[in-house]
Amino acid sequence: QVQLVESGGGLVQAGGSLRLSCAASGRTFSSYAMGWFRQAPGKEREFVGAINRSGDSTYYADSVTGRFTISRDNAKNTVYLQMNSLKPEDTAIYYCAAKVAWSVDYDIWGQGTQVTVSS
């Protein structure tokens, strides 16, 4: 199965931008739909967005629509989360996850990367 490692998190001021990467191991990356999730301290995990296997369809939570963009490069086994116009409420640990076509849940997860947005 695919293994996922997130990177690119850090500290950024409100209104700034950050790009997260999720690097996948294995030879079947293109067979997985990919999702991004986040979890703030004391909060439940929240869906951020998703991209299909071919990369031609994306879906976003209302809270990030218009600000965040998901893309993938199957040749590099990598999915990206471009975050623009960041707000303090975007502060969270961000996780990428993979879902095979026959699964109803995302069942493969990365370790997460911290994003902190200061006011």
PDB file of C-alpha atoms in Angstrom, residues 16-117:
ATOM      1  CA  GLY A  16       0.150  34.926   3.364  1.00  0.00           C
ATOM      2  CA  SER A  17       0.549  31.711   1.408  1.00  0.00           C
ATOM      3  CA  LEU A  18       1.962  28.274   2.011  1.00  0.00           C
ATOM      4  CA  ARG A  19       2.217  25.128  -0.104  1.00  0.00           C
ATOM      5  CA  LEU A  20       2.031  21.712   1.496  1.00  0.00           C
ATOM      6  CA  SER A  21       3.315  18.586  -0.200  1.00  0.00           C
ATOM      7  CA  CYS A  22       2.403  14.973   0.362  1.00  0.00           C
ATOM      8  CA  ALA A  23       4.908  12.517  -1.046  1.00  0.00           C
ATOM      9  CA  ALA A  24       3.747   8.966  -1.630  1.00  0.00           C
ATOM     10  CA  SER A  25       5.756   5.803  -1.855  1.00  0.00           C
ATOM     11  CA  GLY A  26       4.775   2.815  -3.918  1.00  0.00           C
ATOM     12  CA  ARG A  27       3.964   2.269  -7.554  1.00  0.00           C
ATOM     13  CA  THR A  28       0.173   2.602  -7.458  1.00  0.00           C
ATOM     14  CA  PHE A  29      -0.242   6.260  -6.442  1.00  0.00           C
ATOM     15  CA  SER A  30      -2.448   7.060  -9.424  1.00  0.00           C
ATOM     16  CA  SER A  31      -5.004   4.482  -8.276  1.00  0.00           C
ATOM     17  CA  TYR A  32      -5.840   6.512  -5.133  1.00  0.00           C
ATOM     18  CA  ALA A  33      -8.085   9.481  -4.658  1.00  0.00           C
ATOM     19  CA  MET A  34      -6.346  11.906  -2.285  1.00  0.00           C
ATOM     20  CA  GLY A  35      -7.733  14.108   0.453  1.00  0.00           C
ATOM     21  CA  TRP A  36      -6.477  16.814   2.793  1.00  0.00           C
ATOM     22  CA  PHE A  37      -7.747  17.125   6.356  1.00  0.00           C
ATOM     23  CA  ARG A  38      -6.844  19.309   9.308  1.00  0.00           C
ATOM     24  CA  GLN A  39      -7.224  19.222  13.067  1.00  0.00           C
ATOM     25  CA  ALA A  40      -6.889  22.198  15.391  1.00  0.00           C
ATOM     26  CA  PRO A  41      -6.209  21.806  19.140  1.00  0.00           C
ATOM     27  CA  GLY A  42      -9.351  20.703  20.945  1.00  0.00           C
ATOM     28  CA  LYS A  43     -11.272  20.346  17.680  1.00  0.00           C
ATOM     29  CA  GLU A  44     -12.467  17.420  15.613  1.00  0.00           C
ATOM     30  CA  ARG A  45     -10.737  16.513  12.383  1.00  0.00           C
ATOM     31  CA  GLU A  46     -12.069  18.585   9.492  1.00  0.00           C
ATOM     32  CA  PHE A  47     -12.229  17.815   5.788  1.00  0.00           C
ATOM     33  CA  VAL A  48     -10.355  20.361   3.665  1.00  0.00           C
ATOM     34  CA  GLY A  49     -10.532  19.073   0.100  1.00  0.00           C
ATOM     35  CA  ALA A  50     -10.019  16.151  -2.230  1.00  0.00           C
ATOM     36  CA  ILE A  51      -8.799  15.311  -5.706  1.00  0.00           C
ATOM     37  CA  ASN A  52      -9.662  12.346  -7.865  1.00  0.00           C
ATOM     38  CA  ARG A  53      -7.247   9.798  -9.273  1.00  0.00           C
ATOM     39  CA  SER A  54      -6.580  11.537 -12.572  1.00  0.00           C
ATOM     40  CA  GLY A  55      -6.425  15.019 -11.044  1.00  0.00           C
ATOM     41  CA  ASP A  56      -9.152  16.520 -13.225  1.00  0.00           C
ATOM     42  CA  SER A  57     -11.728  16.940 -10.447  1.00  0.00           C
ATOM     43  CA  THR A  58     -11.455  18.641  -7.049  1.00  0.00           C
ATOM     44  CA  TYR A  59     -13.809  19.319  -4.163  1.00  0.00           C
ATOM     45  CA  TYR A  60     -13.363  21.703  -1.230  1.00  0.00           C
ATOM     46  CA  ALA A  61     -14.912  22.516   2.098  1.00  0.00           C
ATOM     47  CA  ASP A  62     -16.825  25.794   2.115  1.00  0.00           C
ATOM     48  CA  SER A  63     -14.343  27.259   4.588  1.00  0.00           C
ATOM     49  CA  VAL A  64     -11.449  27.062   2.109  1.00  0.00           C
ATOM     50  CA  THR A  65     -13.135  27.318  -1.300  1.00  0.00           C
ATOM     51  CA  GLY A  66     -11.508  30.055  -3.361  1.00  0.00           C
ATOM     52  CA  ARG A  67      -8.410  30.156  -1.148  1.00  0.00           C
ATOM     53  CA  PHE A  68      -7.004  26.621  -1.280  1.00  0.00           C
ATOM     54  CA  THR A  69      -6.131  24.577  -4.365  1.00  0.00           C
ATOM     55  CA  ILE A  70      -5.352  20.867  -4.516  1.00  0.00           C
ATOM     56  CA  SER A  71      -3.273  19.438  -7.332  1.00  0.00           C
ATOM     57  CA  ARG A  72      -1.364  16.249  -7.986  1.00  0.00           C
ATOM     58  CA  ASP A  73       1.574  15.128 -10.059  1.00  0.00           C
ATOM     59  CA  ASN A  74       1.254  11.407 -10.550  1.00  0.00           C
ATOM     60  CA  ALA A  75       4.656  11.232 -12.243  1.00  0.00           C
ATOM     61  CA  LYS A  76       6.195  12.518  -8.982  1.00  0.00           C
ATOM     62  CA  ASN A  77       3.837  10.591  -6.684  1.00  0.00           C
ATOM     63  CA  THR A  78       2.957  13.860  -4.970  1.00  0.00           C
ATOM     64  CA  VAL A  79      -0.202  15.760  -4.066  1.00  0.00           C
ATOM     65  CA  TYR A  80      -0.120  19.457  -3.149  1.00  0.00           C
ATOM     66  CA  LEU A  81      -2.225  21.842  -1.124  1.00  0.00           C
ATOM     67  CA  GLN A  82      -1.675  25.469  -2.134  1.00  0.00           C
ATOM     68  CA  MET A  83      -3.021  27.727   0.610  1.00  0.00           C
ATOM     69  CA  ASN A  84      -3.539  31.424  -0.110  1.00  0.00           C
ATOM     70  CA  SER A  85      -5.089  34.251   1.906  1.00  0.00           C
ATOM     71  CA  LEU A  86      -4.428  32.329   5.096  1.00  0.00           C
ATOM     72  CA  LYS A  87      -6.392  33.165   8.220  1.00  0.00           C
ATOM     73  CA  PRO A  88      -5.602  32.466  11.889  1.00  0.00           C
ATOM     74  CA  GLU A  89      -8.459  29.963  11.932  1.00  0.00           C
ATOM     75  CA  ASP A  90      -6.542  27.892   9.369  1.00  0.00           C
ATOM     76  CA  THR A  91      -4.051  27.009  12.106  1.00  0.00           C
ATOM     77  CA  ALA A  92      -4.034  23.227  12.484  1.00  0.00           C
ATOM     78  CA  ILE A  93      -2.127  20.062  11.823  1.00  0.00           C
ATOM     79  CA  TYR A  94      -2.710  19.172   8.190  1.00  0.00           C
ATOM     80  CA  TYR A  95      -2.902  15.568   7.054  1.00  0.00           C
ATOM     81  CA  CYS A  96      -3.055  13.996   3.632  1.00  0.00           C
ATOM     82  CA  ALA A  97      -4.904  10.748   3.112  1.00  0.00           C
ATOM     83  CA  ALA A  98      -5.453   8.195   0.380  1.00  0.00           C
ATOM     84  CA  LYS A  99      -8.542   6.256  -0.622  1.00  0.00           C
ATOM     85  CA  VAL A 100      -8.653   3.369  -3.051  1.00  0.00           C
ATOM     86  CA  ALA A 101     -11.553   3.278  -5.482  1.00  0.00           C
ATOM     87  CA  TRP A 102     -13.422   0.487  -3.688  1.00  0.00           C
ATOM     88  CA  SER A 103     -13.132   2.046  -0.205  1.00  0.00           C
ATOM     89  CA  VAL A 104     -15.745   4.328   1.344  1.00  0.00           C
ATOM     90  CA  ASP A 105     -13.219   5.811   3.804  1.00  0.00           C
ATOM     91  CA  TYR A 106      -9.770   7.311   3.588  1.00  0.00           C
ATOM     92  CA  ASP A 107      -7.728   4.511   5.119  1.00  0.00           C
ATOM     93  CA  ILE A 108      -4.096   5.573   4.586  1.00  0.00           C
ATOM     94  CA  TRP A 109      -2.811   8.640   6.428  1.00  0.00           C
ATOM     95  CA  GLY A 110       0.355  10.672   6.707  1.00  0.00           C
ATOM     96  CA  GLN A 111       1.867  11.867   9.993  1.00  0.00           C
ATOM     97  CA  GLY A 112       0.755  15.471   9.566  1.00  0.00           C
ATOM     98  CA  THR A 113       2.478  18.843   9.285  1.00  0.00           C
ATOM     99  CA  GLN A 114       1.833  21.880  11.491  1.00  0.00           C
ATOM    100  CA  VAL A 115       0.520  25.094   9.944  1.00  0.00           C
ATOM    101  CA  THR A 116       0.377  28.168  12.172  1.00  0.00           C
ATOM    102  CA  VAL A 117      -1.105  31.448  10.945  1.00  0.00           C
TER     103      VAL A 117
END
